[in-house]
Amino acid sequence: MNDLELHQLVRDSLKEFKPAYDPRNWRLLQSRLILETTGFPWKFLALMVIPLTLAGTLWWNYQPLNTSDVNTSPKISKVSLKTAHTAPIFTPYVPRSLKTAPLVDIEDAENAKEEDAYENQHRIPNYELGMVYPMGPQSLNTPAVLNSYKTYFVEQKIRKLLLDRTIDQDSTTYKVLERNKEKWQSAVVVCDWTSSMFPYGTQIFTWLHHNQHNEALQAYVFFNDCDPAGTPLDQSSNTGGMFFTAEKNPQQVLSVMIDAVRIGAENTDLQENDLEALLFAAQQYPKADELVLIADNVSPVRYPQLLKKLNKPVRIIICGSTLTNQAIQPIYLELAKATGGSIHTIEDDLIDLENIPEGRWIRVGDKYFRYKKKKGEFVLTNRHKRPRNGTL
Amino acid sequence: MSSSELRPKSLEEIIAGCKKNQLKAQELFYQHFYGYSMSICLIYSDSKDDAVEIMNDGFLKIFKHIRNQKQPKAIKSWIRRIMINTAIDHYRRTKKHRHYTELDHTQQSGGEGEIYGKLAASEILSMVQLLPTSYRTVFNLYVIEGYSHKDISDILGISEGTSRANLSYANKELRKMLAKWLNIEYLK
């Protein structure tokens, strides 16, 4: 095919191309339009309000201390220990579909209906998918996968990321694997392979490239929990969305990772099936001594009750924590403790979880935390660097 | 306000409403030219989000200057011009943050001529979007808009030689991606 033919092909293909109307994009423009067309001096107002707010905040924070207050005893309010202990550390995001309270006004409801109708209209039909790869390799060739622009695009991006052996600024996975490669024996890596975890999962491939002859890692399981159309596979006993290989050759591992990307590119489900994947790995590789979970600290874990069924030590690599102020999700701590496993972050390995010393520093993502025995948890500090004696 | 509340109007009425800054008319206008504008913006950007940003910037310019538009019949070509110029502005704005990245190399396969005909617009579009921005911009201006290399060099502020080289690289990369696509097709 010469240049002219190629150009003609592109012109012909795009001639009749017209994407369908998406009302969400109008809403994005609408607010800007109102600002532009009302003629109200919003910019001037913003310029006035910002310095005033800043000045007010500074005055509020740094006003001189009233000495008459010093001698009065501080007010202590009664707090129920039970309530304080069980108060959530952060409020997890709940998708709109899960919220039951009708706290929307009529116009919002109209908009939501319109959006849902649009999404339903454009949803790729659900195809019956072989639950466990490679039971259904033909599932990779369903129209839902082959005709999805998003899938193709995401696949290309990830393929490039993998082949370039790019390591993100947050190199947690690579560093933990490198640090523990002599300590771990016959381990199976179980990797959360959903979109937000791609930068962490790709580091496995880079590590494998540099450590092909290392015996620490015996097999790899990549998990996501949806079918090609992005519909969550919801099953507590019958595990789905698992892609696995015991190959040492990076190219073989690469092809499994790419297949998993192609199936999971449409995944938008927030809860992840970590425990189902661990159970699957333990069942698939019964000779493995331990399981290494590459976990998303931001996403909640589905079906925590499955934890009791695990009987191999789980080494948990904590990724993606920079989005929250929580060092480690309680479920991961519980999982590591219950199985006799350990917790690993970019610079730290917590092996003895029952006896974490007071003031122990850990770095998660780009934040530093210290252990408070009284609270039984790691507390965020305002440091951007580990202190000199911060190895404790 | 949902689109169902909007009563159908002729294009002239909608344009007249836009000239008076009526929000309903602006929404109808946006809805009417959405597909057309989006198809232009998508081929100049590397993601849907970027395309939406460019398109909305373009529509802002359109609504700002629509009162000066005297010929309703020429509105479509005027919109096209604005969208392309906005995309070029976007290219210039982000120019210093870009660097060339080599694309994934795949093996060529033979006998592909007839199978190319099966490619859907969305597939061609995703391949064009995967091109590095500078290649893609030159490719689009040359192939889709029909500009000469001299015009492109003036528009983008590059030399004619660079424009030719970028087009040649874009052709090469697109051929590679088409060959890769054929491998996927053969899996069926």
PDB file of N, CA, C and O in Angstrom, chain A residues 17-62:
ATOM      1  N   PHE A  17     -17.722   9.530   9.574  1.00  0.00           N
ATOM      2  CA  PHE A  17     -17.607   9.299  11.020  1.00  0.00           C
ATOM      3  C   PHE A  17     -18.212  10.464  11.814  1.00  0.00           C
ATOM      4  O   PHE A  17     -17.822  11.618  11.637  1.00  0.00           O
ATOM      5  N   LYS A  18     -19.184  10.124  12.667  1.00  0.00           N
ATOM      6  CA  LYS A  18     -19.812  11.158  13.508  1.00  0.00           C
ATOM      7  C   LYS A  18     -20.083  10.568  14.877  1.00  0.00           C
ATOM      8  O   LYS A  18     -20.982   9.736  15.019  1.00  0.00           O
ATOM      9  N   PRO A  19     -19.314  10.946  15.895  1.00  0.00           N
ATOM     10  CA  PRO A  19     -19.571  10.395  17.236  1.00  0.00           C
ATOM     11  C   PRO A  19     -20.959  10.816  17.736  1.00  0.00           C
ATOM     12  O   PRO A  19     -21.430  11.904  17.402  1.00  0.00           O
ATOM     13  N   ALA A  20     -21.575   9.951  18.527  1.00  0.00           N
ATOM     14  CA  ALA A  20     -22.918  10.249  19.048  1.00  0.00           C
ATOM     15  C   ALA A  20     -22.856  11.355  20.103  1.00  0.00           C
ATOM     16  O   ALA A  20     -21.841  11.511  20.790  1.00  0.00           O
ATOM     17  N   TYR A  21     -23.944  12.086  20.229  1.00  0.00           N
ATOM     18  CA  TYR A  21     -24.006  13.217  21.166  1.00  0.00           C
ATOM     19  C   TYR A  21     -23.894  12.734  22.614  1.00  0.00           C
ATOM     20  O   TYR A  21     -24.535  11.761  22.995  1.00  0.00           O
ATOM     21  N   ASP A  22     -23.082  13.409  23.375  1.00  0.00           N
ATOM     22  CA  ASP A  22     -22.915  13.066  24.780  1.00  0.00           C
ATOM     23  C   ASP A  22     -23.295  14.285  25.623  1.00  0.00           C
ATOM     24  O   ASP A  22     -22.564  15.283  25.630  1.00  0.00           O
ATOM     25  N   PRO A  23     -24.453  14.241  26.305  1.00  0.00           N
ATOM     26  CA  PRO A  23     -24.913  15.440  27.041  1.00  0.00           C
ATOM     27  C   PRO A  23     -23.967  15.891  28.145  1.00  0.00           C
ATOM     28  O   PRO A  23     -23.988  17.045  28.544  1.00  0.00           O
ATOM     29  N   ARG A  24     -23.086  14.995  28.610  1.00  0.00           N
ATOM     30  CA  ARG A  24     -22.157  15.382  29.686  1.00  0.00           C
ATOM     31  C   ARG A  24     -21.202  16.482  29.219  1.00  0.00           C
ATOM     32  O   ARG A  24     -20.808  17.353  29.978  1.00  0.00           O
ATOM     33  N   ASN A  25     -20.829  16.422  27.931  1.00  0.00           N
ATOM     34  CA  ASN A  25     -19.887  17.414  27.417  1.00  0.00           C
ATOM     35  C   ASN A  25     -20.530  18.793  27.330  1.00  0.00           C
ATOM     36  O   ASN A  25     -19.854  19.801  27.505  1.00  0.00           O
ATOM     37  N   TRP A  26     -21.847  18.811  27.052  1.00  0.00           N
ATOM     38  CA  TRP A  26     -22.543  20.100  27.031  1.00  0.00           C
ATOM     39  C   TRP A  26     -22.522  20.706  28.420  1.00  0.00           C
ATOM     40  O   TRP A  26     -22.293  21.908  28.588  1.00  0.00           O
ATOM     41  N   ARG A  27     -22.707  19.871  29.428  1.00  0.00           N
ATOM     42  CA  ARG A  27     -22.723  20.385  30.797  1.00  0.00           C
ATOM     43  C   ARG A  27     -21.368  21.014  31.168  1.00  0.00           C
ATOM     44  O   ARG A  27     -21.300  21.977  31.898  1.00  0.00           O
ATOM     45  N   LEU A  28     -20.296  20.408  30.624  1.00  0.00           N
ATOM     46  CA  LEU A  28     -18.962  20.972  30.869  1.00  0.00           C
ATOM     47  C   LEU A  28     -18.853  22.383  30.281  1.00  0.00           C
ATOM     48  O   LEU A  28     -18.279  23.280  30.886  1.00  0.00           O
ATOM     49  N   LEU A  29     -19.428  22.528  29.094  1.00  0.00           N
ATOM     50  CA  LEU A  29     -19.334  23.819  28.415  1.00  0.00           C
ATOM     51  C   LEU A  29     -20.293  24.835  29.027  1.00  0.00           C
ATOM     52  O   LEU A  29     -19.965  26.021  29.119  1.00  0.00           O
ATOM     53  N   GLN A  30     -21.444  24.344  29.476  1.00  0.00           N
ATOM     54  CA  GLN A  30     -22.511  25.222  29.946  1.00  0.00           C
ATOM     55  C   GLN A  30     -22.033  26.191  31.032  1.00  0.00           C
ATOM     56  O   GLN A  30     -22.275  27.392  30.960  1.00  0.00           O
ATOM     57  N   SER A  31     -21.309  25.629  32.017  1.00  0.00           N
ATOM     58  CA  SER A  31     -20.882  26.493  33.123  1.00  0.00           C
ATOM     59  C   SER A  31     -19.906  27.559  32.627  1.00  0.00           C
ATOM     60  O   SER A  31     -19.964  28.712  33.064  1.00  0.00           O
ATOM     61  N   ARG A  32     -19.038  27.176  31.689  1.00  0.00           N
ATOM     62  CA  ARG A  32     -18.088  28.157  31.153  1.00  0.00           C
ATOM     63  C   ARG A  32     -18.831  29.234  30.369  1.00  0.00           C
ATOM     64  O   ARG A  32     -18.474  30.411  30.425  1.00  0.00           O
ATOM     65  N   LEU A  33     -19.860  28.784  29.643  1.00  0.00           N
ATOM     66  CA  LEU A  33     -20.632  29.732  28.840  1.00  0.00           C
ATOM     67  C   LEU A  33     -21.323  30.769  29.710  1.00  0.00           C
ATOM     68  O   LEU A  33     -21.321  31.953  29.393  1.00  0.00           O
ATOM     69  N   ILE A  34     -21.889  30.270  30.820  1.00  0.00           N
ATOM     70  CA  ILE A  34     -22.603  31.190  31.720  1.00  0.00           C
ATOM     71  C   ILE A  34     -21.633  32.250  32.233  1.00  0.00           C
ATOM     72  O   ILE A  34     -21.932  33.436  32.250  1.00  0.00           O
ATOM     73  N   LEU A  35     -20.440  31.809  32.603  1.00  0.00           N
ATOM     74  CA  LEU A  35     -19.431  32.740  33.102  1.00  0.00           C
ATOM     75  C   LEU A  35     -19.065  33.767  32.034  1.00  0.00           C
ATOM     76  O   LEU A  35     -18.913  34.950  32.303  1.00  0.00           O
ATOM     77  N   GLU A  36     -18.910  33.272  30.797  1.00  0.00           N
ATOM     78  CA  GLU A  36     -18.469  34.151  29.703  1.00  0.00           C
ATOM     79  C   GLU A  36     -19.555  35.125  29.282  1.00  0.00           C
ATOM     80  O   GLU A  36     -19.280  36.275  28.982  1.00  0.00           O
ATOM     81  N   THR A  37     -20.807  34.599  29.217  1.00  0.00           N
ATOM     82  CA  THR A  37     -21.847  35.421  28.586  1.00  0.00           C
ATOM     83  C   THR A  37     -22.622  36.314  29.541  1.00  0.00           C
ATOM     84  O   THR A  37     -23.238  37.274  29.113  1.00  0.00           O
ATOM     85  N   THR A  38     -22.603  36.005  30.838  1.00  0.00           N
ATOM     86  CA  THR A  38     -23.385  36.846  31.752  1.00  0.00           C
ATOM     87  C   THR A  38     -22.767  38.231  31.894  1.00  0.00           C
ATOM     88  O   THR A  38     -23.443  39.181  32.293  1.00  0.00           O
ATOM     89  N   GLY A  39     -21.488  38.336  31.572  1.00  0.00           N
ATOM     90  CA  GLY A  39     -20.844  39.632  31.651  1.00  0.00           C
ATOM     91  C   GLY A  39     -20.506  40.045  33.073  1.00  0.00           C
ATOM     92  O   GLY A  39     -19.916  41.071  33.317  1.00  0.00           O
ATOM     93  N   PHE A  40     -20.862  39.212  34.044  1.00  0.00           N
ATOM     94  CA  PHE A  40     -20.543  39.524  35.439  1.00  0.00           C
ATOM     95  C   PHE A  40     -19.023  39.406  35.641  1.00  0.00           C
ATOM     96  O   PHE A  40     -18.408  38.462  35.141  1.00  0.00           O
ATOM     97  N   PRO A  41     -18.422  40.350  36.321  1.00  0.00           N
ATOM     98  CA  PRO A  41     -16.948  40.307  36.447  1.00  0.00           C
ATOM     99  C   PRO A  41     -16.486  39.235  37.426  1.00  0.00           C
ATOM    100  O   PRO A  41     -15.980  39.525  38.503  1.00  0.00           O
ATOM    101  N   TRP A  42     -16.690  37.951  37.046  1.00  0.00           N
ATOM    102  CA  TRP A  42     -16.325  36.837  37.926  1.00  0.00           C
ATOM    103  C   TRP A  42     -14.829  36.838  38.242  1.00  0.00           C
ATOM    104  O   TRP A  42     -14.429  36.579  39.369  1.00  0.00           O
ATOM    105  N   LYS A  43     -14.038  37.132  37.176  1.00  0.00           N
ATOM    106  CA  LYS A  43     -12.588  37.085  37.391  1.00  0.00           C
ATOM    107  C   LYS A  43     -12.165  38.109  38.440  1.00  0.00           C
ATOM    108  O   LYS A  43     -11.367  37.827  39.328  1.00  0.00           O
ATOM    109  N   PHE A  44     -12.757  39.316  38.320  1.00  0.00           N
ATOM    110  CA  PHE A  44     -12.435  40.378  39.264  1.00  0.00           C
ATOM    111  C   PHE A  44     -12.849  39.954  40.683  1.00  0.00           C
ATOM    112  O   PHE A  44     -12.095  40.110  41.643  1.00  0.00           O
ATOM    113  N   LEU A  45     -14.049  39.352  40.753  1.00  0.00           N
ATOM    114  CA  LEU A  45     -14.564  38.906  42.045  1.00  0.00           C
ATOM    115  C   LEU A  45     -13.640  37.837  42.656  1.00  0.00           C
ATOM    116  O   LEU A  45     -13.301  37.895  43.836  1.00  0.00           O
ATOM    117  N   ALA A  46     -13.215  36.906  41.789  1.00  0.00           N
ATOM    118  CA  ALA A  46     -12.321  35.846  42.269  1.00  0.00           C
ATOM    119  C   ALA A  46     -11.010  36.442  42.757  1.00  0.00           C
ATOM    120  O   ALA A  46     -10.475  36.049  43.799  1.00  0.00           O
ATOM    121  N   LEU A  47     -10.503  37.428  42.002  1.00  0.00           N
ATOM    122  CA  LEU A  47      -9.251  38.077  42.405  1.00  0.00           C
ATOM    123  C   LEU A  47      -9.385  38.777  43.750  1.00  0.00           C
ATOM    124  O   LEU A  47      -8.438  38.862  44.520  1.00  0.00           O
ATOM    125  N   MET A  48     -10.580  39.289  44.016  1.00  0.00           N
ATOM    126  CA  MET A  48     -10.801  39.956  45.294  1.00  0.00           C
ATOM    127  C   MET A  48     -10.986  38.950  46.424  1.00  0.00           C
ATOM    128  O   MET A  48     -10.484  39.135  47.531  1.00  0.00           O
ATOM    129  N   VAL A  49     -11.747  37.898  46.131  1.00  0.00           N
ATOM    130  CA  VAL A  49     -12.125  36.951  47.182  1.00  0.00           C
ATOM    131  C   VAL A  49     -10.925  36.120  47.656  1.00  0.00           C
ATOM    132  O   VAL A  49     -10.742  35.914  48.856  1.00  0.00           O
ATOM    133  N   ILE A  50     -10.074  35.692  46.714  1.00  0.00           N
ATOM    134  CA  ILE A  50      -8.960  34.815  47.099  1.00  0.00           C
ATOM    135  C   ILE A  50      -8.028  35.482  48.121  1.00  0.00           C
ATOM    136  O   ILE A  50      -7.776  34.922  49.187  1.00  0.00           O
ATOM    137  N   PRO A  51      -7.530  36.729  47.833  1.00  0.00           N
ATOM    138  CA  PRO A  51      -6.653  37.344  48.859  1.00  0.00           C
ATOM    139  C   PRO A  51      -7.363  37.576  50.177  1.00  0.00           C
ATOM    140  O   PRO A  51      -6.771  37.392  51.242  1.00  0.00           O
ATOM    141  N   LEU A  52      -8.654  37.935  50.108  1.00  0.00           N
ATOM    142  CA  LEU A  52      -9.390  38.171  51.356  1.00  0.00           C
ATOM    143  C   LEU A  52      -9.517  36.884  52.178  1.00  0.00           C
ATOM    144  O   LEU A  52      -9.332  36.895  53.393  1.00  0.00           O
ATOM    145  N   THR A  53      -9.798  35.793  51.477  1.00  0.00           N
ATOM    146  CA  THR A  53      -9.919  34.502  52.180  1.00  0.00           C
ATOM    147  C   THR A  53      -8.589  34.124  52.804  1.00  0.00           C
ATOM    148  O   THR A  53      -8.514  33.663  53.949  1.00  0.00           O
ATOM    149  N   LEU A  54      -7.503  34.303  52.009  1.00  0.00           N
ATOM    150  CA  LEU A  54      -6.176  33.978  52.533  1.00  0.00           C
ATOM    151  C   LEU A  54      -5.849  34.804  53.768  1.00  0.00           C
ATOM    152  O   LEU A  54      -5.376  34.281  54.785  1.00  0.00           O
ATOM    153  N   ALA A  55      -6.122  36.108  53.649  1.00  0.00           N
ATOM    154  CA  ALA A  55      -5.830  37.000  54.778  1.00  0.00           C
ATOM    155  C   ALA A  55      -6.639  36.576  56.000  1.00  0.00           C
ATOM    156  O   ALA A  55      -6.126  36.531  57.124  1.00  0.00           O
ATOM    157  N   GLY A  56      -7.909  36.239  55.785  1.00  0.00           N
ATOM    158  CA  GLY A  56      -8.785  35.821  56.885  1.00  0.00           C
ATOM    159  C   GLY A  56      -8.265  34.556  57.550  1.00  0.00           C
ATOM    160  O   GLY A  56      -8.223  34.442  58.775  1.00  0.00           O
ATOM    161  N   THR A  57      -7.819  33.595  56.723  1.00  0.00           N
ATOM    162  CA  THR A  57      -7.306  32.326  57.265  1.00  0.00           C
ATOM    163  C   THR A  57      -6.058  32.581  58.107  1.00  0.00           C
ATOM    164  O   THR A  57      -5.898  32.031  59.198  1.00  0.00           O
ATOM    165  N   LEU A  58      -5.164  33.424  57.544  1.00  0.00           N
ATOM    166  CA  LEU A  58      -3.921  33.726  58.275  1.00  0.00           C
ATOM    167  C   LEU A  58      -4.234  34.395  59.603  1.00  0.00           C
ATOM    168  O   LEU A  58      -3.672  34.047  60.643  1.00  0.00           O
ATOM    169  N   TRP A  59      -5.157  35.355  59.571  1.00  0.00           N
ATOM    170  CA  TRP A  59      -5.509  36.074  60.801  1.00  0.00           C
ATOM    171  C   TRP A  59      -6.092  35.101  61.824  1.00  0.00           C
ATOM    172  O   TRP A  59      -5.753  35.128  63.000  1.00  0.00           O
ATOM    173  N   TRP A  60      -6.932  34.207  61.367  1.00  0.00           N
ATOM    174  CA  TRP A  60      -7.593  33.250  62.250  1.00  0.00           C
ATOM    175  C   TRP A  60      -6.588  32.309  62.916  1.00  0.00           C
ATOM    176  O   TRP A  60      -6.659  32.009  64.089  1.00  0.00           O
ATOM    177  N   ASN A  61      -5.595  31.875  62.103  1.00  0.00           N
ATOM    178  CA  ASN A  61      -4.622  30.918  62.628  1.00  0.00           C
ATOM    179  C   ASN A  61      -3.556  31.539  63.509  1.00  0.00           C
ATOM    180  O   ASN A  61      -3.013  30.892  64.383  1.00  0.00           O
ATOM    181  N   TYR A  62      -3.208  32.804  63.219  1.00  0.00           N
ATOM    182  CA  TYR A  62      -2.072  33.402  63.917  1.00  0.00           C
ATOM    183  C   TYR A  62      -2.461  34.567  64.820  1.00  0.00           C
ATOM    184  O   TYR A  62      -1.648  35.407  65.141  1.00  0.00           O
TER     185      TYR A  62
END
